[in-house]
Amino acid sequence: MSQKNRGFFSRMLAVIDAMRRWIVNLLFLFFFGFMLFSLYNAFRIDVPGGGALVLMPEGNVVEEYTAVDALTQLSADGQPQETLLQDLIDAVDYAREDSSIKVMLLLLDDLQHIGMAKGLELGEALQRFRESGKEIVAMSGSYDQDSYLLAANADRVLVHNMGGVSIEGFSVVRNYLRDALEKLKVTMHVFKVGSYKSAVEPLLRNDMSEEAREANRGWLEPLWDLYRDRIVAARNITVNDFDYYVNNIDRVLAGSGGDAAQAALDYGLVDGIVSRPTLSNMMAEQVGWDEDGYFNQVYYRNYLRFKRAVNLPNNDAGVGVIIASGNIVDGDQPPGTIGGDSLARLVRQARLDNKLKALVLRVDSGGGSAFASEVIRAELEALQQAGKPLVVSMSSMAASGGYWIAAGADEIWASPATLTGSIGIFGAFPTAERLLEDLGVHTDGIGTTAVAGKLRVDRPLDPIVARAIQRGIEHGYQRFINVVAEGRGKLPEQVKPIAEGRVWSGMDAHELGLVDRLGGLDGAITSAAQLAGLSDDRHRVLRLPLSPEEELLRWIMEAGVVSSQWLPASVSTLLQQWLPSVKALPVLNDPRGVYAQCLLCAAP
């Protein structure tokens, strides 16, 4: 190639390289400018004097965001799928002491699920707000059981003229698969300990066993009584009227001509039936109008961002808080799932942090891998041996493996509506040799031992293997019993009658000694500080480090810097494509296939 041609291509490459750098720099400047603009808007929060705080839970109320949900919050519809319980409580408590907040509007249209335990905890914050002399107005197009429990804390409960109040009670209803598995010629080999460990019943039966009915009734009825008592007391109605409304809703609606809103008003469940324009006028009578034609208000996410910017994190706090939410799974797991290794690493971080003198573990889990549960429990024990008190705060659930990791705590706190216990172990292994034979597929071979090649889905389960699995399950159950006995200061013989896989409400667990005190996270934090001899209960939440992409996304979503409502749908879609996809979360990965999990635990 001639010198002239080489010079031409060199210049072309230089031009291309310069263009690449210019484009990258322009994109960086665009992004940097966009972030500065977003930050400016994030901290330019107008809190009108004497205005209203709009508290609007959206989606499911959770202890921590799940990894996948952070991405879905940038979806084109822009609707958050999860709301942090602590965000709601913090916003209410900040507003309680804020003279610029006169009244709260509790909007419940977008709430999907909060559960009774979390609902009671948020309800306590709402009651503190009312006790400060400020009013709460609740409004929804239509109330379900969850949202109405929150609304009952308000001074005034309003409903849309096309809405109503739907309350049906609590239940456990499951599909049973015995006949279906028989038709498919799939054989389920189930191994369990505990008369009440009914998680595997659907694989073996076509209906609920009497033991399961007794166990479920044991926690369903006390929680329903608690729910009913809270509503009756808050609304100043009679138990008879409430029971009649729920159990004879057909007659109730017949009496109001099919008008569900009027029926709720007639029975004292709501105070008024209003349209949205009427609601705005009612609120404006208290707080006035702003220049844009809305009543003076501040949305709770914006308000919380503003207050937290003023109140910086307590880096010198003496109490650490770790959130353990989701299924307990072996290995490292993202937020929303409890990884045995990842949670143990967080606990170890708390143990080695000289500034932290105590730890509160907030548990919201129905259990999972027995192996991962033991990994976590051992690390918690090491923290206590280092002289740091451990207090467990139970959220909606802390059952099976969730109780395994909690049992050794210096104190266990639970909500009256927490589901806990379920002290039992199970394992299950399917084989489909009959189905394969019908299809003309036959399995044969040789092995060097009596058990070689015997644990396969295409062969009948060998009796030697079956007996070995059952022995392992029994050993795991005894280990669970011993963990509870040691942690609760009981003899194994005292634990066995309240174990056997039975689920207990927080109220009953307290009476049985499985729980020390009834109360929420705030009470547990205060107690942890007292156990450590601290003069105050300042605390900070410990989290595992995220990848740069996850850190950016979490910061964007938690700080409220940007939402998909600001972005065109095409940009929102591109953002999701650029971010790494979240792999499906493994649920059943115990190394030995042994699980301490309450599969039927669904917090009411």
Coordinates of C-alpha atoms in Angstrom, one line a residue:
M1 CA 0.0 0.0 0.0
S2 CA 1.3 3.4 -0.9
Q3 CA 2.3 6.1 1.6
K4 CA -0.6 8.2 0.3
N5 CA -3.2 5.5 1.0
R6 CA -1.8 4.8 4.4
G7 CA -2.0 8.5 5.3
F8 CA -5.6 8.6 4.0
F9 CA -6.8 5.7 6.2
S10 CA -4.9 7.0 9.2
R11 CA -6.7 10.3 8.9
M12 CA -10.0 8.5 8.5
L13 CA -9.4 6.4 11.6
A14 CA -8.4 9.5 13.5
V15 CA -11.7 11.2 12.4
I16 CA -13.7 8.1 13.4
D17 CA -12.0 8.0 16.8
A18 CA -12.6 11.7 17.4
M19 CA -16.2 11.3 16.5
R20 CA -16.5 8.3 18.9
R21 CA -15.1 10.4 21.7
W22 CA -17.3 13.3 20.9
I23 CA -20.4 11.2 20.9
V24 CA -19.4 9.5 24.2
N25 CA -18.7 12.8 25.8
L26 CA -21.9 14.3 24.5
L27 CA -23.9 11.4 25.9
F28 CA -22.1 11.7 29.2
L29 CA -22.8 15.5 29.4
F30 CA -26.4 14.8 28.5
F31 CA -26.8 12.2 31.2
F32 CA -24.9 14.4 33.7
G33 CA -27.1 17.4 32.9
F34 CA -30.2 15.2 33.2
M35 CA -29.1 14.0 36.6
L36 CA -28.4 17.5 37.8
F37 CA -31.8 18.7 36.6
S38 CA -33.4 15.7 38.3
L39 CA -31.6 16.4 41.5
Y40 CA -32.7 20.0 41.4
N41 CA -36.3 18.9 41.1
A42 CA -35.8 16.2 43.7
F43 CA -34.8 18.7 46.4
R44 CA -37.1 21.5 45.3
I45 CA -40.0 20.2 47.3
D46 CA -42.7 22.7 48.2
V47 CA -44.3 21.8 51.6
P48 CA -47.2 24.2 51.9
G49 CA -47.8 25.6 55.3
G50 CA -50.9 24.1 56.8
G51 CA -51.2 21.7 53.9
A52 CA -52.1 18.0 53.5
L53 CA -49.9 15.0 53.4
V54 CA -51.1 12.6 50.7
L55 CA -50.2 9.0 51.9
M56 CA -50.8 6.7 49.0
P57 CA -49.5 3.1 49.4
E58 CA -49.1 1.5 45.9
G59 CA -48.8 -2.2 45.1
N60 CA -47.6 -4.6 47.8
V61 CA -46.3 -3.2 51.0
V62 CA -43.0 -4.9 51.7
E63 CA -40.0 -4.8 54.1
E64 CA -37.5 -4.4 51.2
Y65 CA -37.8 -4.0 47.4
T66 CA -37.2 -7.2 45.5
A67 CA -34.5 -7.1 42.9
V68 CA -36.9 -7.6 40.0
D69 CA -39.3 -5.0 41.2
A70 CA -36.8 -2.2 40.9
L71 CA -36.8 -2.8 37.2
T72 CA -40.6 -3.1 36.8
Q73 CA -40.9 0.4 38.4
L74 CA -39.3 1.8 35.2
S75 CA -42.0 0.1 33.1
A76 CA -44.0 2.0 30.7
D77 CA -47.1 2.3 32.9
G78 CA -45.0 3.9 35.6
Q79 CA -46.9 2.2 38.5
P80 CA -44.8 1.2 41.5
Q81 CA -45.3 -2.5 42.3
E82 CA -44.0 -2.3 45.8
T83 CA -44.0 0.2 48.7
L84 CA -41.7 0.0 51.7
L85 CA -43.5 -0.3 55.0
Q86 CA -40.8 1.8 56.7
D87 CA -41.2 4.6 54.1
L88 CA -44.9 4.9 55.0
I89 CA -44.2 4.8 58.8
D90 CA -41.4 7.4 58.5
A91 CA -43.6 9.8 56.4
V92 CA -46.4 9.6 59.0
D93 CA -44.0 10.2 61.9
Y94 CA -42.2 13.1 60.2
A95 CA -45.6 14.7 59.4
R96 CA -46.8 14.2 63.0
E97 CA -44.1 16.6 64.3
D98 CA -44.2 18.9 61.3
S99 CA -46.2 22.1 61.8
S100 CA -46.6 22.6 58.1
I101 CA -48.7 19.4 57.8
K102 CA -52.3 20.0 59.0
V103 CA -54.1 16.9 57.8
M104 CA -53.4 13.6 56.1
L105 CA -55.3 12.2 53.2
L106 CA -55.0 8.4 53.1
L107 CA -55.7 7.3 49.5
L108 CA -56.0 3.5 49.2
D109 CA -57.1 2.9 45.6
D110 CA -53.7 1.6 44.5
L111 CA -52.9 -0.6 47.5
Q112 CA -52.8 -4.3 46.5
H113 CA -51.7 -6.0 49.7
I114 CA -50.2 -5.1 53.0
G115 CA -51.2 -8.0 55.3
M116 CA -52.6 -7.7 58.8
A117 CA -49.3 -7.6 60.7
K118 CA -47.9 -4.8 58.6
G119 CA -51.3 -3.1 58.6
L120 CA -51.4 -3.1 62.4
E121 CA -47.8 -1.6 62.5
L122 CA -48.7 1.2 60.1
G123 CA -51.9 1.7 62.0
E124 CA -50.0 2.4 65.2
A125 CA -48.1 5.2 63.3
L126 CA -51.5 6.6 62.1
Q127 CA -52.8 6.5 65.6
R128 CA -49.8 8.5 66.8
F129 CA -50.5 11.1 64.1
R130 CA -54.1 11.4 65.3
E131 CA -53.0 11.7 68.9
S132 CA -51.0 14.7 68.0
G133 CA -54.3 16.5 67.2
K134 CA -54.2 16.2 63.4
E135 CA -56.9 14.7 61.3
I136 CA -56.8 11.7 59.0
V137 CA -59.2 11.4 56.1
A138 CA -59.3 8.0 54.3
M139 CA -60.7 7.6 50.8
S140 CA -60.9 4.8 48.2
G141 CA -63.0 3.9 45.2
S142 CA -63.7 0.6 46.9
Y143 CA -62.2 -1.0 50.1
D144 CA -61.1 -4.5 50.4
Q145 CA -60.1 -6.2 53.6
D146 CA -56.5 -4.9 53.6
S147 CA -57.3 -1.4 52.8
Y148 CA -60.2 -1.1 55.1
L149 CA -58.1 -2.1 58.1
L150 CA -55.9 0.9 57.4
A151 CA -58.9 3.2 56.7
A152 CA -60.5 2.3 60.0
N153 CA -57.6 4.3 61.7
A154 CA -58.9 7.5 60.1
D155 CA -61.1 10.2 61.7
R156 CA -63.3 10.1 58.6
V157 CA -63.7 7.2 56.2
L158 CA -65.1 8.1 52.8
V159 CA -66.0 6.0 49.8
H160 CA -66.8 6.7 46.1
N161 CA -70.4 6.5 45.2
M162 CA -69.7 3.6 42.9
G163 CA -67.6 1.7 45.5
G164 CA -68.2 -0.1 48.8
V165 CA -66.5 -2.2 51.5
S166 CA -65.8 -5.8 50.8
I167 CA -64.9 -8.0 53.8
E168 CA -65.0 -11.8 53.6
G169 CA -62.8 -13.1 56.5
F170 CA -59.7 -15.2 56.5
S171 CA -59.3 -18.7 54.9
V172 CA -56.9 -21.4 53.8
V173 CA -58.0 -22.9 50.5
R174 CA -55.7 -25.1 48.4
N175 CA -55.7 -27.4 45.3
Y176 CA -55.2 -31.1 46.1
L177 CA -53.4 -33.1 43.4
R178 CA -53.6 -36.8 44.4
D179 CA -56.0 -37.9 41.6
A180 CA -54.3 -35.6 39.1
L181 CA -50.9 -37.1 39.9
E182 CA -52.4 -40.6 39.7
K183 CA -53.8 -39.9 36.2
L184 CA -50.4 -38.6 35.1
K185 CA -48.8 -41.7 36.7
V186 CA -46.4 -39.6 38.7
T187 CA -45.5 -41.0 42.2
M188 CA -44.7 -38.5 44.9
H189 CA -42.4 -39.8 47.6
V190 CA -42.9 -37.6 50.6
F191 CA -40.8 -37.4 53.8
K192 CA -41.8 -35.3 56.8
V193 CA -41.9 -35.1 60.5
G194 CA -44.7 -33.5 62.5
S195 CA -48.4 -34.2 62.5
Y196 CA -49.3 -30.7 61.4
K197 CA -46.7 -30.4 58.6
S198 CA -49.3 -30.2 56.0
A199 CA -47.3 -28.4 53.3
V200 CA -47.1 -31.6 51.3
E201 CA -50.7 -32.7 51.8
P202 CA -51.8 -31.5 48.3
L203 CA -49.5 -34.1 46.8
L204 CA -51.0 -37.0 48.8
R205 CA -54.7 -36.2 49.3
N206 CA -57.8 -34.9 47.6
D207 CA -58.9 -32.9 50.7
M208 CA -57.7 -31.2 53.8
S209 CA -56.8 -33.6 56.7
E210 CA -58.4 -33.1 60.1
E211 CA -55.0 -32.3 61.6
A212 CA -54.6 -29.5 59.0
R213 CA -58.1 -28.2 59.7
E214 CA -57.4 -28.1 63.4
A215 CA -54.1 -26.3 62.9
N216 CA -55.4 -23.8 60.5
R217 CA -58.4 -23.0 62.6
G218 CA -56.0 -22.4 65.5
W219 CA -54.5 -19.3 63.9
L220 CA -57.3 -18.2 61.5
E221 CA -59.9 -17.7 64.2
P222 CA -57.8 -15.7 66.6
L223 CA -56.6 -13.4 63.8
W224 CA -60.1 -12.9 62.5
D225 CA -61.2 -12.1 66.1
L226 CA -58.4 -9.5 66.3
Y227 CA -59.4 -8.0 62.9
R228 CA -63.1 -7.8 63.9
D229 CA -62.3 -6.3 67.3
R230 CA -60.1 -3.6 65.7
I231 CA -62.8 -2.6 63.3
V232 CA -65.6 -2.7 65.8
A233 CA -63.7 -0.5 68.3
A234 CA -62.4 2.0 65.6
R235 CA -65.8 2.4 64.0
N236 CA -67.9 2.3 67.2
I237 CA -70.2 -0.3 65.8
T238 CA -71.6 -3.5 67.4
V239 CA -70.1 -7.0 66.8
N240 CA -73.5 -8.2 65.8
D241 CA -73.8 -5.6 63.1
F242 CA -70.3 -6.3 61.8
D243 CA -70.9 -10.1 61.7
Y244 CA -74.3 -9.6 60.0
Y245 CA -72.7 -7.3 57.3
V246 CA -70.0 -9.9 56.5
N247 CA -72.0 -13.1 56.7
N248 CA -75.2 -11.8 55.1
I249 CA -73.9 -9.4 52.5
D250 CA -76.7 -10.6 50.0
R251 CA -79.4 -9.4 52.4
V252 CA -77.4 -6.2 53.3
L253 CA -77.2 -5.3 49.6
A254 CA -80.9 -6.1 49.1
G255 CA -81.7 -3.6 51.8
S256 CA -79.8 -0.9 50.0
G257 CA -81.1 -1.7 46.6
G258 CA -77.8 -3.1 45.5
D259 CA -75.9 0.1 46.4
A260 CA -72.7 -1.2 48.1
A261 CA -71.6 2.3 49.1
Q262 CA -74.9 3.0 50.8
A263 CA -74.8 -0.3 52.6
A264 CA -71.4 0.5 54.0
L265 CA -72.8 3.9 55.2
D266 CA -75.9 2.3 56.7
Y267 CA -73.8 -0.1 58.8
G268 CA -71.4 2.6 60.0
L269 CA -68.4 1.3 58.0
V270 CA -68.0 4.7 56.2
D271 CA -68.8 8.2 57.1
G272 CA -69.6 9.6 53.7
I273 CA -70.1 8.9 50.0
V274 CA -68.3 11.4 47.8
S275 CA -67.1 11.9 44.3
R276 CA -63.5 12.9 43.6
P277 CA -64.3 16.6 42.9
T278 CA -66.3 16.7 46.2
L279 CA -63.3 15.2 48.0
S280 CA -61.0 17.9 46.6
N281 CA -63.4 20.6 47.7
M282 CA -63.6 19.1 51.2
M283 CA -59.8 19.0 51.5
A284 CA -59.5 22.6 50.2
E285 CA -61.9 23.8 52.9
Q286 CA -59.2 22.7 55.4
V287 CA -56.0 23.5 53.6
G288 CA -56.9 25.9 50.8
W289 CA -56.1 25.9 47.0
D290 CA -52.7 26.2 45.4
E291 CA -51.9 28.2 42.3
D292 CA -52.5 25.2 40.0
G293 CA -56.0 24.6 41.2
Y294 CA -55.3 21.7 43.5
F295 CA -55.8 21.7 47.3
N296 CA -52.5 22.4 49.1
Q297 CA -50.8 19.1 49.4
V298 CA -47.5 17.2 49.3
Y299 CA -47.1 13.6 48.1
Y300 CA -45.6 11.4 50.7
R301 CA -42.7 10.2 48.5
N302 CA -41.6 13.8 47.8
Y303 CA -42.1 14.8 51.4
L304 CA -40.1 11.8 52.6
R305 CA -37.3 12.6 50.2
F306 CA -37.2 16.2 51.5
K307 CA -37.2 15.2 55.2
R308 CA -34.5 12.6 54.7
A309 CA -32.3 15.1 52.9
V310 CA -32.5 17.3 56.0
N311 CA -32.1 14.4 58.5
L312 CA -28.9 12.8 57.4
P313 CA -28.2 9.1 58.1
N314 CA -26.9 8.1 61.5
N315 CA -23.5 6.7 60.6
D316 CA -22.5 6.6 64.2
A317 CA -25.7 4.8 65.3
G318 CA -25.1 2.0 67.7
V319 CA -27.9 -0.4 66.5
G320 CA -27.8 -2.1 63.2
V321 CA -30.9 -3.3 61.4
I322 CA -30.9 -6.1 58.8
I323 CA -33.9 -6.9 56.7
A324 CA -34.4 -10.7 56.0
S325 CA -37.4 -10.9 53.6
G326 CA -38.4 -13.7 51.2
N327 CA -37.7 -17.4 50.8
I328 CA -34.5 -18.7 52.5
V329 CA -32.3 -20.0 49.7
D330 CA -28.7 -21.4 49.7
G331 CA -25.9 -19.2 48.4
D332 CA -25.8 -15.5 47.5
Q333 CA -29.2 -14.0 46.6
P334 CA -30.5 -10.5 45.6
P335 CA -32.8 -8.4 47.8
G336 CA -36.3 -9.9 48.2
T337 CA -34.8 -13.4 48.8
I338 CA -32.8 -14.5 51.9
G339 CA -29.5 -16.0 50.7
G340 CA -27.8 -18.1 53.3
D341 CA -24.4 -16.8 52.4
S342 CA -25.4 -13.3 51.6
L343 CA -27.3 -12.7 54.8
A344 CA -24.6 -14.4 56.9
R345 CA -22.1 -12.0 55.3
L346 CA -24.2 -9.1 56.4
V347 CA -24.4 -10.4 60.0
R348 CA -20.6 -10.9 60.0
Q349 CA -20.3 -7.3 58.8
A350 CA -22.4 -6.2 61.8
R351 CA -20.2 -8.3 64.1
L352 CA -17.0 -6.8 62.9
D353 CA -18.3 -3.2 62.9
N354 CA -17.0 -1.7 66.1
K355 CA -19.6 1.2 66.0
L356 CA -22.5 -1.3 66.2
K357 CA -23.2 -2.5 69.6
A358 CA -26.5 -4.4 68.9
L359 CA -28.3 -5.9 66.0
V360 CA -32.0 -6.1 65.1
L361 CA -33.0 -8.7 62.5
R362 CA -36.3 -8.0 60.8
V363 CA -37.7 -11.3 59.5
D364 CA -40.5 -11.6 57.0
S365 CA -40.2 -15.2 55.7
G366 CA -42.0 -18.5 55.5
G367 CA -38.7 -20.4 55.6
G368 CA -37.0 -22.4 52.9
S369 CA -33.7 -24.3 52.9
A370 CA -32.8 -25.9 56.2
F371 CA -29.1 -25.8 55.3
A372 CA -29.2 -22.1 54.5
S373 CA -31.2 -21.5 57.7
E374 CA -28.4 -23.1 59.8
V375 CA -25.7 -21.1 58.0
I376 CA -27.5 -17.9 59.0
R377 CA -28.2 -19.1 62.6
A378 CA -24.6 -20.0 63.2
E379 CA -23.5 -16.5 62.1
L380 CA -26.1 -14.9 64.4
E381 CA -24.7 -17.0 67.2
A382 CA -21.2 -15.8 66.5
L383 CA -22.5 -12.2 66.8
Q384 CA -23.9 -12.9 70.2
Q385 CA -20.8 -14.7 71.3
A386 CA -18.9 -11.4 70.4
G387 CA -21.0 -9.7 73.1
K388 CA -23.6 -8.0 70.8
P389 CA -27.3 -8.4 71.7
L390 CA -29.5 -9.8 69.0
V391 CA -33.2 -8.8 68.8
V392 CA -35.5 -10.3 66.2
S393 CA -38.5 -8.3 65.0
M394 CA -41.1 -10.5 63.1
S395 CA -43.1 -8.9 60.4
S396 CA -46.0 -10.8 58.7
M397 CA -44.3 -14.2 58.9
A398 CA -41.4 -15.8 60.6
A399 CA -42.3 -19.5 60.2
S400 CA -40.3 -22.7 59.7
G401 CA -36.8 -21.6 58.5
G402 CA -37.8 -18.0 59.5
Y403 CA -38.2 -19.2 63.1
W404 CA -35.1 -21.3 62.8
I405 CA -33.0 -18.2 62.4
A406 CA -34.9 -16.3 65.0
A407 CA -35.1 -18.8 67.8
G408 CA -31.7 -18.0 69.4
A409 CA -32.2 -14.3 69.7
D410 CA -31.9 -12.5 73.0
E411 CA -35.4 -11.2 72.4
I412 CA -38.1 -12.0 69.9
W413 CA -40.7 -9.4 69.0
A414 CA -43.8 -10.1 66.9
S415 CA -47.0 -8.5 65.9
P416 CA -50.2 -10.1 67.3
A417 CA -51.0 -11.0 63.7
T418 CA -47.5 -12.5 62.8
L419 CA -47.6 -16.1 61.6
T420 CA -44.8 -18.1 63.2
G421 CA -43.8 -21.5 64.5
S422 CA -44.3 -24.2 61.8
I423 CA -41.4 -26.1 63.5
G424 CA -41.1 -29.1 61.1
I425 CA -39.2 -30.5 58.2
F426 CA -40.2 -32.1 54.9
G427 CA -38.8 -33.4 51.7
A428 CA -40.4 -34.6 48.5
F429 CA -39.2 -36.5 45.4
P430 CA -41.3 -37.4 42.4
T431 CA -40.8 -40.4 40.1
A432 CA -42.4 -40.9 36.7
E433 CA -41.5 -44.5 35.8
R434 CA -45.1 -45.5 35.2
L435 CA -45.7 -42.6 32.9
L436 CA -42.5 -43.4 30.9
E437 CA -43.4 -47.1 30.6
D438 CA -46.8 -46.2 29.1
L439 CA -44.9 -44.0 26.6
G440 CA -42.7 -47.0 25.8
V441 CA -39.6 -45.5 27.6
H442 CA -37.8 -48.1 29.7
T443 CA -34.9 -47.5 32.1
D444 CA -32.2 -50.1 32.9
G445 CA -28.5 -50.2 33.8
I446 CA -25.9 -51.4 36.3
G447 CA -24.1 -49.7 39.2
T448 CA -21.2 -50.5 41.5
T449 CA -23.2 -50.2 44.7
A450 CA -26.7 -50.9 46.0
V451 CA -27.7 -47.3 45.6
A452 CA -25.8 -46.2 42.5
G453 CA -28.2 -44.7 39.9
K454 CA -31.2 -45.2 42.2
L455 CA -32.2 -41.6 42.9
R456 CA -33.7 -40.8 39.4
V457 CA -37.1 -39.6 38.4
D458 CA -37.3 -42.3 35.7
R459 CA -36.9 -45.2 38.2
P460 CA -38.9 -46.3 41.3
L461 CA -37.4 -45.0 44.5
D462 CA -35.2 -47.6 46.1
P463 CA -36.2 -48.6 49.7
I464 CA -32.6 -48.1 50.9
V465 CA -32.6 -44.5 49.5
A466 CA -36.1 -43.8 50.9
R467 CA -35.1 -45.0 54.4
A468 CA -32.0 -42.9 54.2
I469 CA -33.9 -39.8 53.2
Q470 CA -36.4 -40.3 56.0
R471 CA -33.6 -40.7 58.6
G472 CA -32.1 -37.4 57.3
I473 CA -35.5 -35.7 57.7
E474 CA -35.9 -37.0 61.2
H475 CA -32.4 -35.8 62.1
G476 CA -33.1 -32.4 60.7
Y477 CA -36.3 -32.2 62.7
Q478 CA -34.5 -33.1 65.9
R479 CA -31.9 -30.5 65.1
F480 CA -34.7 -27.9 64.7
I481 CA -36.2 -28.9 68.0
N482 CA -32.8 -28.6 69.7
V483 CA -32.2 -25.1 68.1
V484 CA -35.6 -23.9 69.5
A485 CA -35.0 -25.5 72.9
E486 CA -31.6 -24.0 73.3
G487 CA -32.7 -20.6 72.0
R488 CA -35.9 -20.4 74.1
G489 CA -34.4 -21.9 77.3
K490 CA -36.6 -25.0 77.2
L491 CA -36.1 -28.7 77.2
P492 CA -36.7 -30.5 73.9
E493 CA -39.6 -32.3 75.5
Q494 CA -41.2 -29.0 76.1
V495 CA -40.8 -27.9 72.5
K496 CA -42.2 -31.0 70.8
P497 CA -45.8 -30.5 71.8
I498 CA -45.8 -27.0 70.3
A499 CA -43.8 -28.0 67.2
E500 CA -44.9 -30.8 64.7
G501 CA -45.2 -28.2 62.0
R502 CA -48.0 -26.3 63.6
V503 CA -48.4 -22.6 62.7
W504 CA -49.2 -20.1 65.5
S505 CA -50.3 -16.5 65.6
G506 CA -48.1 -14.0 67.3
M507 CA -50.5 -13.8 70.2
D508 CA -50.5 -17.6 70.8
A509 CA -46.7 -17.8 70.2
H510 CA -46.2 -15.2 72.9
E511 CA -48.3 -17.3 75.4
L512 CA -46.3 -20.4 74.4
G513 CA -42.9 -18.7 74.9
L514 CA -41.9 -18.8 71.3
V515 CA -42.1 -15.0 71.3
D516 CA -41.0 -12.7 74.1
R517 CA -42.8 -9.4 73.4
L518 CA -45.6 -8.1 71.2
G519 CA -44.8 -5.0 69.2
G520 CA -43.2 -3.6 66.0
L521 CA -39.8 -2.8 64.7
D522 CA -39.5 0.5 66.7
G523 CA -40.0 -1.3 70.0
A524 CA -37.4 -4.0 69.0
I525 CA -34.8 -1.3 68.1
T526 CA -35.4 0.5 71.4
S527 CA -35.0 -2.8 73.3
A528 CA -31.8 -3.7 71.4
A529 CA -30.3 -0.3 72.4
Q530 CA -31.3 -0.9 76.0
L531 CA -29.8 -4.4 76.0
A532 CA -26.5 -2.9 74.7
G533 CA -26.5 -0.2 77.3
L534 CA -26.8 2.6 74.8
S535 CA -28.2 6.0 75.7
D536 CA -30.3 6.4 72.5
D537 CA -31.8 4.1 69.9
R538 CA -30.3 5.6 66.8
H539 CA -30.0 2.9 64.1
R540 CA -28.9 2.3 60.6
V541 CA -29.9 -0.3 58.0
L542 CA -27.2 -2.6 56.7
R543 CA -27.3 -3.7 53.1
L544 CA -25.1 -5.7 50.9
P545 CA -23.2 -3.6 48.2
L546 CA -24.8 -3.6 44.8
S547 CA -23.3 -3.6 41.4
P548 CA -22.9 -0.1 39.8
E549 CA -26.0 -0.7 37.6
E550 CA -28.1 -1.9 40.6
E551 CA -26.8 1.0 42.8
L552 CA -27.8 3.6 40.2
L553 CA -31.2 2.1 39.7
R554 CA -31.8 1.7 43.5
W555 CA -30.7 5.3 44.0
I556 CA -33.0 6.6 41.2
M557 CA -36.0 4.7 42.5
E558 CA -35.5 5.3 46.3
A559 CA -34.5 8.9 45.9
G560 CA -37.4 9.5 43.5
V561 CA -35.0 11.3 41.2
V562 CA -36.8 10.0 38.1
S563 CA -39.9 8.0 37.4
S564 CA -41.2 6.5 34.1
Q565 CA -43.9 9.2 34.1
W566 CA -41.1 11.6 33.1
L567 CA -39.9 9.4 30.3
P568 CA -41.4 8.4 26.9
A569 CA -42.4 4.8 26.8
S570 CA -39.7 4.1 24.2
V571 CA -37.0 5.4 26.6
S572 CA -38.4 3.4 29.5
T573 CA -38.3 0.3 27.4
L574 CA -34.7 1.0 26.4
L575 CA -33.7 1.5 30.0
Q576 CA -35.0 -2.0 30.8
Q577 CA -33.1 -3.5 27.9
W578 CA -29.9 -1.8 28.8
L579 CA -30.0 -3.1 32.4
P580 CA -29.1 -6.7 33.1
S581 CA -32.1 -9.0 33.3
V582 CA -32.8 -10.5 36.7
K583 CA -32.6 -14.3 36.7
A584 CA -35.4 -16.3 38.0
L585 CA -35.0 -16.7 41.7
P586 CA -34.3 -20.3 42.8
V587 CA -36.7 -21.4 45.5
L588 CA -35.8 -25.1 46.1
N589 CA -32.0 -25.5 46.2
D590 CA -31.2 -27.0 49.5
P591 CA -28.1 -29.2 49.0
R592 CA -29.8 -32.2 50.7
G593 CA -33.4 -31.4 49.6
V594 CA -34.4 -30.7 53.2
Y595 CA -36.8 -27.8 53.8
A596 CA -38.1 -25.9 56.8
Q597 CA -40.8 -24.0 54.9
C598 CA -44.3 -23.1 55.6
L599 CA -45.8 -23.3 52.1
L600 CA -49.3 -22.5 53.2
C601 CA -48.3 -19.5 55.2
A602 CA -50.0 -16.5 53.5
A603 CA -50.3 -13.7 55.9
P604 CA -53.9 -12.4 56.1

